[in-house]
Amino acid sequence: MQVPAEVLDARQTTLLAATPADLRQAEELHGHRWNTNFQIASVELTELQTSGLERYRAEPIDKPRFLTVAEADAFLESRDPVIAISSGSLARAYPLRYLVWSEVVNDLVGGQPWLITYDPRANAVRVFERRLLGAATRFATVDALHRGGRLLWDSLTQSWWRQFTGEAIVGDYTGLQMQPRPSLLLSHQEFRKVFPDGEVLGPESRPARDDWSTYGATNYPGYDRNSDPPPGFEGVADPRLPATARVLALEVNGDAAAFEFGHLAGQRVANADVGDEPVAAFWSPGALSVLDMPQIADSRDVGMAAAHDRKVDGRLLTFEYADGAFRDRETGSAWSLSGRALSGALSGAQLPPLVHNTPFWWAWAAHHPETRLVTNPT
């Protein structure tokens, strides 16, 4: 494998010399059949929390099969949360009731290799392009953590990657950054409303060894009711919010900002500037937690949120929640949570998507300690 010279040069400032403790840990990991080049890393191996050291912690979905939204009604509740992505005319939904078990989907979207991921520990949804140095790459999870969050590994070099950031931190690919793609965490009902011709990942996509009965249950019951970060997080939790508070978070031009769900729920809309860019934050009830009750259908409604650019065709819009809908003050058009104008003068317009996340506060703050809490938006 040839790593481009520009990548080698760029990562020189991030590489760390292996300590004796790192070398001992590398030897142990090699003993568990890892062929990763542990001599190349941007973190100390002793910073990683490893448990069983298995190569496969959760079996990824490598052959996703999709249903129509109507067919998916037979398997999903209206408030089932789904990861929604769109590319051109194609829209797809990946239910968390499957991802809470598999955590990774290696998909082809419009012929392009995409990586759909969910880390239940951090409640973090991340979507990336999985073409690395010209090659489509398969990913799976590692039974290891960094900063409390799940790590991924690629099948080409067995390098280890942060799920939260899409950055390789151990192995030959260290320093590479996967290209993130915008995604939304919506309810099945909201996805069906906005994307009536969309496709929904079906239960027959499950790995062969999975038990059908697990779908609809969670392997993290009661997890989001804890007030502390999970085991494996060794940092100091940011005290500005409870550790498992959900936030709508994003980084624009180096400026990291977070909107707390509880605050957004009170006003439903926030207009703010992040990285000198105008951002609209929408919140709506109607999505269940998959980290609450043993059966997801019995879990509480935690809502859903999305962030959008407030400019459409160069026109700056200001949003409010009025008459049961998200509306812009300039034209009174009604908008969906996904940023599509449903009626009014701007009907059919789409707010430019922004890469954002809706994780637990402890996880976002661990990766973005300088983040700004937006509590009094304009």
Short mmCIF file of C-alpha atoms in Angstrom, two decimals:
data_model
loop_
_atom_site.label_atom_id
_atom_site.label_comp_id
_atom_site.label_asym_id
_atom_site.label_seq_id
_atom_site.Cartn_x
_atom_site.Cartn_y
_atom_site.Cartn_z
CA MET A 1 0.00 0.00 0.00
CA GLN A 2 1.36 3.41 -1.01
CA VAL A 3 0.40 6.32 1.21
CA PRO A 4 0.71 9.62 -0.72
CA ALA A 5 3.68 11.80 0.21
CA GLU A 6 1.40 14.68 1.19
CA VAL A 7 -0.34 12.46 3.75
CA LEU A 8 2.97 11.28 5.14
CA ASP A 9 4.17 14.88 5.46
CA ALA A 10 0.95 16.12 7.06
CA ARG A 11 0.86 13.46 9.74
CA GLN A 12 4.46 13.91 10.91
CA THR A 13 3.39 16.54 13.44
CA THR A 14 0.79 14.21 14.97
CA LEU A 15 2.78 10.99 15.30
CA LEU A 16 3.92 9.91 18.75
CA ALA A 17 6.98 7.86 19.62
CA ALA A 18 6.02 4.49 21.10
CA THR A 19 6.67 4.16 24.83
CA PRO A 20 7.67 0.85 26.45
CA ALA A 21 4.08 0.50 27.62
CA ASP A 22 2.86 1.06 24.06
CA LEU A 23 5.21 -1.64 22.77
CA ARG A 24 3.91 -4.12 25.36
CA GLN A 25 0.33 -3.34 24.40
CA ALA A 26 1.15 -3.68 20.69
CA GLU A 27 2.66 -7.10 21.33
CA GLU A 28 -0.48 -8.17 23.19
CA LEU A 29 -2.72 -6.92 20.37
CA HIS A 30 -0.67 -8.76 17.75
CA GLY A 31 -1.26 -11.86 19.85
CA HIS A 32 -4.96 -11.39 19.21
CA ARG A 33 -4.42 -11.67 15.44
CA TRP A 34 -4.31 -7.93 14.75
CA ASN A 35 -2.01 -7.09 11.83
CA THR A 36 -2.28 -3.37 12.47
CA ASN A 37 0.92 -1.35 12.24
CA PHE A 38 0.91 -0.22 15.86
CA GLN A 39 4.23 1.61 15.41
CA ILE A 40 2.34 4.39 13.62
CA ALA A 41 -0.13 6.23 15.86
CA SER A 42 -1.23 9.72 16.78
CA VAL A 43 -2.30 8.63 20.28
CA GLU A 44 -0.57 6.55 22.91
CA LEU A 45 -1.81 2.98 22.78
CA THR A 46 -2.19 3.10 26.54
CA GLU A 47 -4.91 5.75 26.02
CA LEU A 48 -7.08 3.11 24.35
CA GLN A 49 -9.43 1.06 26.47
CA THR A 50 -9.54 -2.50 25.16
CA SER A 51 -11.64 -5.32 26.58
CA GLY A 52 -11.96 -8.58 24.68
CA LEU A 53 -9.69 -7.33 21.87
CA GLU A 54 -11.86 -9.14 19.34
CA ARG A 55 -11.49 -8.10 15.74
CA TYR A 56 -15.27 -8.10 15.36
CA ARG A 57 -17.18 -6.59 18.23
CA ALA A 58 -20.42 -6.23 16.26
CA GLU A 59 -21.08 -7.78 12.87
CA PRO A 60 -21.49 -5.00 10.27
CA ILE A 61 -24.20 -5.04 7.63
CA ASP A 62 -22.38 -5.58 4.35
CA LYS A 63 -25.29 -6.48 2.07
CA PRO A 64 -28.04 -4.01 2.93
CA ARG A 65 -31.45 -4.68 1.44
CA PHE A 66 -34.11 -2.04 1.29
CA LEU A 67 -37.89 -1.83 1.50
CA THR A 68 -40.33 0.88 0.47
CA VAL A 69 -41.50 3.11 3.29
CA ALA A 70 -44.90 1.40 3.14
CA GLU A 71 -43.34 -2.05 3.44
CA ALA A 72 -41.25 -0.86 6.39
CA ASP A 73 -44.45 -0.06 8.31
CA ALA A 74 -44.72 -3.78 9.05
CA PHE A 75 -41.45 -3.68 11.02
CA LEU A 76 -41.15 -0.14 12.39
CA GLU A 77 -43.18 1.96 14.79
CA SER A 78 -44.00 5.48 13.63
CA ARG A 79 -41.60 6.88 16.25
CA ASP A 80 -38.73 4.49 15.47
CA PRO A 81 -35.59 6.62 14.94
CA VAL A 82 -33.82 6.24 11.61
CA ILE A 83 -30.62 7.66 10.15
CA ALA A 84 -31.71 9.48 6.98
CA ILE A 85 -29.39 10.28 4.09
CA SER A 86 -30.04 11.63 0.61
CA SER A 87 -27.98 11.86 -2.56
CA GLY A 88 -29.60 13.30 -5.65
CA SER A 89 -33.05 11.72 -5.95
CA LEU A 90 -32.16 8.81 -3.65
CA ALA A 91 -33.16 8.87 0.03
CA ARG A 92 -32.47 6.05 2.47
CA ALA A 93 -33.27 5.36 6.10
CA TYR A 94 -31.31 3.08 8.46
CA PRO A 95 -33.33 2.20 11.60
CA LEU A 96 -31.45 2.45 14.87
CA ARG A 97 -33.17 -0.72 16.05
CA TYR A 98 -30.73 -2.49 13.68
CA LEU A 99 -27.75 -0.17 14.14
CA VAL A 100 -27.82 -0.45 17.93
CA TRP A 101 -26.69 -4.04 17.31
CA SER A 102 -24.60 -3.85 14.12
CA GLU A 103 -23.31 -0.25 14.50
CA VAL A 104 -21.98 -0.20 10.90
CA VAL A 105 -23.52 -0.41 7.43
CA ASN A 106 -21.20 -0.59 4.42
CA ASP A 107 -23.47 0.69 1.66
CA LEU A 108 -23.34 1.90 -1.93
CA VAL A 109 -25.29 5.13 -2.36
CA GLY A 110 -25.71 6.18 -5.96
CA GLY A 111 -22.81 3.87 -6.81
CA GLN A 112 -20.54 5.51 -4.23
CA PRO A 113 -19.26 3.68 -1.13
CA TRP A 114 -20.73 5.20 2.04
CA LEU A 115 -20.25 4.26 5.67
CA ILE A 116 -23.27 4.58 7.99
CA THR A 117 -22.35 4.34 11.68
CA TYR A 118 -23.98 4.55 15.09
CA ASP A 119 -22.13 4.39 18.41
CA PRO A 120 -24.68 3.65 21.17
CA ARG A 121 -22.22 4.61 23.90
CA ALA A 122 -21.99 8.17 22.60
CA ASN A 123 -25.40 8.18 20.88
CA ALA A 124 -23.40 9.40 17.88
CA VAL A 125 -24.52 9.08 14.25
CA ARG A 126 -21.79 9.63 11.67
CA VAL A 127 -21.88 9.09 7.90
CA PHE A 128 -18.75 9.13 5.75
CA GLU A 129 -17.48 8.33 2.30
CA ARG A 130 -15.53 5.10 2.63
CA ARG A 131 -13.34 5.45 -0.45
CA LEU A 132 -9.76 5.77 0.78
CA LEU A 133 -6.92 6.61 -1.59
CA GLY A 134 -9.10 5.50 -4.49
CA ALA A 135 -10.24 2.19 -2.99
CA ALA A 136 -13.65 1.34 -1.51
CA THR A 137 -12.99 0.10 2.01
CA ARG A 138 -15.00 -2.11 4.36
CA PHE A 139 -15.32 -1.11 7.99
CA ALA A 140 -16.30 -2.83 11.23
CA THR A 141 -16.07 -1.97 14.91
CA VAL A 142 -13.12 -2.65 17.20
CA ASP A 143 -13.66 -3.78 20.76
CA ALA A 144 -11.74 -0.71 21.88
CA LEU A 145 -12.50 2.84 22.93
CA HIS A 146 -10.82 6.23 22.77
CA ARG A 147 -12.17 9.12 24.83
CA GLY A 148 -15.02 6.78 25.68
CA GLY A 149 -16.14 6.45 22.04
CA ARG A 150 -16.11 3.45 19.73
CA LEU A 151 -13.26 2.75 17.30
CA LEU A 152 -13.61 1.33 13.79
CA TRP A 153 -11.14 -0.66 11.71
CA ASP A 154 -10.71 -0.90 7.95
CA SER A 155 -10.21 -4.16 6.09
CA LEU A 156 -7.34 -2.92 3.90
CA THR A 157 -4.78 -1.99 6.55
CA GLN A 158 -6.54 -2.78 9.83
CA SER A 159 -5.93 0.81 10.87
CA TRP A 160 -8.10 2.04 13.77
CA TRP A 161 -10.40 5.04 13.34
CA ARG A 162 -12.46 7.24 15.64
CA GLN A 163 -16.14 6.76 14.84
CA PHE A 164 -16.86 10.21 16.25
CA THR A 165 -14.50 12.08 13.93
CA GLY A 166 -13.70 9.72 11.04
CA GLU A 167 -9.97 10.10 11.65
CA ALA A 168 -7.45 7.25 11.61
CA ILE A 169 -5.40 7.32 14.82
CA VAL A 170 -3.53 3.98 14.72
CA GLY A 171 -1.98 2.12 11.78
CA ASP A 172 -0.81 2.83 8.25
CA TYR A 173 -3.73 5.18 7.56
CA THR A 174 -3.00 7.35 10.61
CA GLY A 175 -3.72 10.96 9.75
CA LEU A 176 -6.27 10.19 7.04
CA GLN A 177 -9.69 11.79 7.50
CA MET A 178 -12.82 10.32 5.96
CA GLN A 179 -15.09 12.81 4.21
CA PRO A 180 -18.23 13.31 6.32
CA ARG A 181 -21.67 13.39 4.73
CA PRO A 182 -24.75 15.16 6.11
CA SER A 183 -27.34 12.94 7.74
CA LEU A 184 -30.46 13.35 9.83
CA LEU A 185 -31.79 11.40 12.79
CA LEU A 186 -35.54 11.32 12.17
CA SER A 187 -38.54 9.23 13.13
CA HIS A 188 -39.79 6.72 10.59
CA GLN A 189 -42.96 8.80 10.30
CA GLU A 190 -41.02 12.00 9.57
CA PHE A 191 -38.87 10.21 6.97
CA ARG A 192 -41.96 8.82 5.29
CA LYS A 193 -43.58 12.27 5.19
CA VAL A 194 -40.61 13.99 3.61
CA PHE A 195 -39.32 11.11 1.47
CA PRO A 196 -42.41 9.12 0.40
CA ASP A 197 -40.37 7.39 -2.31
CA GLY A 198 -37.46 6.68 0.01
CA GLU A 199 -35.94 3.31 0.86
CA VAL A 200 -35.70 1.79 4.33
CA LEU A 201 -33.12 -0.77 5.44
CA GLY A 202 -34.98 -4.04 5.99
CA PRO A 203 -34.49 -6.65 8.73
CA GLU A 204 -33.41 -9.26 6.17
CA SER A 205 -30.15 -7.29 5.87
CA ARG A 206 -29.06 -8.61 9.25
CA PRO A 207 -25.91 -10.74 9.47
CA ALA A 208 -26.77 -14.43 9.29
CA ARG A 209 -25.78 -15.11 12.90
CA ASP A 210 -28.11 -12.41 14.29
CA ASP A 211 -31.26 -13.48 16.08
CA TRP A 212 -34.39 -11.95 14.58
CA SER A 213 -35.87 -11.50 18.07
CA THR A 214 -33.17 -9.00 19.04
CA TYR A 215 -34.52 -6.37 16.64
CA GLY A 216 -36.99 -4.27 18.56
CA ALA A 217 -35.00 -4.75 21.77
CA THR A 218 -31.92 -2.84 22.88
CA ASN A 219 -28.66 -4.14 24.27
CA TYR A 220 -28.28 -0.86 26.22
CA PRO A 221 -31.40 -0.75 28.47
CA GLY A 222 -31.46 2.21 30.85
CA TYR A 223 -28.22 3.54 29.43
CA ASP A 224 -29.37 7.10 28.74
CA ARG A 225 -30.87 7.47 32.22
CA ASN A 226 -27.41 7.46 33.81
CA SER A 227 -26.10 10.85 34.87
CA ASP A 228 -22.42 9.93 34.47
CA PRO A 229 -20.31 9.13 31.40
CA PRO A 230 -20.01 5.42 30.61
CA PRO A 231 -17.21 3.15 31.82
CA GLY A 232 -14.17 3.63 29.64
CA PHE A 233 -14.37 7.41 29.65
CA GLU A 234 -11.38 8.53 31.67
CA GLY A 235 -11.58 12.29 31.17
CA VAL A 236 -13.35 14.94 33.21
CA ALA A 237 -16.92 15.44 32.07
CA ASP A 238 -17.82 19.01 31.13
CA PRO A 239 -20.09 20.18 33.98
CA ARG A 240 -22.12 22.65 31.91
CA LEU A 241 -24.70 19.95 31.10
CA PRO A 242 -25.54 16.49 32.44
CA ALA A 243 -23.30 13.91 30.80
CA THR A 244 -26.12 12.16 28.92
CA ALA A 245 -27.97 15.31 27.87
CA ARG A 246 -28.66 15.13 24.15
CA VAL A 247 -27.31 18.00 22.08
CA LEU A 248 -27.59 19.14 18.49
CA ALA A 249 -23.94 19.85 17.74
CA LEU A 250 -21.85 20.97 14.79
CA GLU A 251 -18.56 22.57 13.87
CA VAL A 252 -18.35 25.25 11.16
CA ASN A 253 -15.09 26.95 10.20
CA GLY A 254 -13.45 25.79 13.41
CA ASP A 255 -16.29 27.04 15.63
CA ALA A 256 -17.95 24.23 17.62
CA ALA A 257 -21.45 24.87 18.97
CA ALA A 258 -24.10 22.80 20.73
CA PHE A 259 -27.82 23.31 21.32
CA GLU A 260 -29.19 21.33 24.26
CA PHE A 261 -32.34 19.35 23.43
CA GLY A 262 -34.13 20.52 26.56
CA HIS A 263 -33.55 24.14 25.65
CA LEU A 264 -34.56 23.61 22.02
CA ALA A 265 -37.72 21.78 23.07
CA GLY A 266 -38.98 24.92 24.77
CA GLN A 267 -38.81 27.08 21.66
CA ARG A 268 -38.58 24.48 18.85
CA VAL A 269 -36.40 26.78 16.67
CA ALA A 270 -33.13 28.63 17.17
CA ASN A 271 -31.42 31.04 14.76
CA ALA A 272 -27.71 31.42 15.42
CA ASP A 273 -24.35 32.09 13.78
CA VAL A 274 -21.77 29.30 13.92
CA GLY A 275 -18.40 29.96 12.36
CA ASP A 276 -19.83 33.19 10.89
CA GLU A 277 -22.44 31.14 9.03
CA PRO A 278 -26.19 31.51 9.69
CA VAL A 279 -27.62 28.31 11.15
CA ALA A 280 -31.18 27.22 11.92
CA ALA A 281 -31.71 24.56 14.59
CA PHE A 282 -35.07 22.73 14.52
CA TRP A 283 -36.45 20.41 17.22
CA SER A 284 -39.55 18.25 17.22
CA PRO A 285 -41.00 15.51 19.41
CA GLY A 286 -41.78 12.13 17.93
CA ALA A 287 -38.64 9.94 18.12
CA LEU A 288 -38.00 7.21 20.68
CA SER A 289 -34.78 6.49 22.53
CA VAL A 290 -33.13 3.16 21.66
CA LEU A 291 -31.15 3.32 24.92
CA ASP A 292 -34.00 3.37 27.42
CA MET A 293 -36.41 0.47 28.01
CA PRO A 294 -35.57 -3.15 27.09
CA GLN A 295 -38.16 -2.96 24.31
CA ILE A 296 -37.66 0.13 22.16
CA ALA A 297 -41.41 0.55 21.63
CA ASP A 298 -41.80 1.09 25.40
CA SER A 299 -39.11 3.78 25.55
CA ARG A 300 -39.67 7.47 26.08
CA ASP A 301 -39.91 10.08 23.37
CA VAL A 302 -36.65 12.08 23.34
CA GLY A 303 -37.39 14.12 20.21
CA MET A 304 -35.26 14.83 17.16
CA ALA A 305 -33.27 17.83 15.97
CA ALA A 306 -31.53 19.04 12.83
CA ALA A 307 -29.27 21.92 11.78
CA HIS A 308 -29.51 23.74 8.44
CA ASP A 309 -27.95 26.66 6.62
CA ARG A 310 -30.44 29.57 6.72
CA LYS A 311 -29.61 30.83 3.23
CA VAL A 312 -31.64 29.74 0.19
CA ASP A 313 -30.47 31.03 -3.20
CA GLY A 314 -28.54 33.77 -1.40
CA ARG A 315 -31.56 34.87 0.64
CA LEU A 316 -31.18 34.86 4.44
CA LEU A 317 -34.17 33.46 6.30
CA THR A 318 -35.15 33.73 9.95
CA PHE A 319 -37.21 30.92 11.43
CA GLU A 320 -39.84 30.57 14.11
CA TYR A 321 -42.36 27.98 15.21
CA ALA A 322 -45.87 29.19 14.53
CA ASP A 323 -49.24 27.58 13.85
CA GLY A 324 -47.82 24.11 14.42
CA ALA A 325 -45.01 24.40 11.86
CA PHE A 326 -41.50 25.71 11.29
CA ARG A 327 -41.95 28.94 9.31
CA ASP A 328 -39.66 31.58 7.91
CA ARG A 329 -40.63 35.13 8.83
CA GLU A 330 -39.78 36.48 5.41
CA THR A 331 -42.39 34.48 3.40
CA GLY A 332 -44.36 32.49 5.97
CA SER A 333 -43.51 29.24 4.17
CA ALA A 334 -43.82 26.06 6.25
CA TRP A 335 -40.76 23.80 6.53
CA SER A 336 -40.11 20.23 7.62
CA LEU A 337 -37.57 19.23 10.24
CA SER A 338 -35.41 17.99 7.36
CA GLY A 339 -35.27 21.52 5.90
CA ARG A 340 -37.69 21.18 3.00
CA ALA A 341 -40.33 23.85 2.33
CA LEU A 342 -43.68 22.06 2.34
CA SER A 343 -45.95 24.98 1.47
CA GLY A 344 -45.93 28.70 0.83
CA ALA A 345 -43.96 30.91 -1.54
CA LEU A 346 -40.82 28.78 -1.16
CA SER A 347 -42.57 25.41 -1.50
CA GLY A 348 -40.13 22.77 -2.77
CA ALA A 349 -37.01 24.68 -1.68
CA GLN A 350 -34.39 22.85 0.38
CA LEU A 351 -32.21 24.42 3.05
CA PRO A 352 -28.57 23.49 2.42
CA PRO A 353 -27.68 20.56 4.71
CA LEU A 354 -25.00 20.89 7.37
CA VAL A 355 -22.96 18.08 8.85
CA HIS A 356 -24.17 17.79 12.42
CA ASN A 357 -24.59 15.24 15.18
CA THR A 358 -27.03 14.62 18.04
CA PRO A 359 -24.82 12.82 20.59
CA PHE A 360 -24.62 12.84 24.35
CA TRP A 361 -22.99 15.94 25.78
CA TRP A 362 -20.07 14.08 27.40
CA ALA A 363 -18.99 12.69 24.02
CA TRP A 364 -19.24 15.96 22.10
CA ALA A 365 -17.42 17.93 24.81
CA ALA A 366 -14.66 15.29 24.99
CA HIS A 367 -13.85 15.85 21.32
CA HIS A 368 -14.67 19.57 21.27
CA PRO A 369 -13.73 20.94 24.72
CA GLU A 370 -13.93 24.55 23.48
CA THR A 371 -17.49 24.12 22.24
CA ARG A 372 -19.96 26.94 22.74
CA LEU A 373 -23.35 26.25 24.28
CA VAL A 374 -25.98 28.20 22.38
CA THR A 375 -28.68 29.14 24.88
CA ASN A 376 -29.68 32.65 23.77
CA PRO A 377 -29.75 32.55 19.97
CA THR A 378 -30.76 35.53 17.85
#
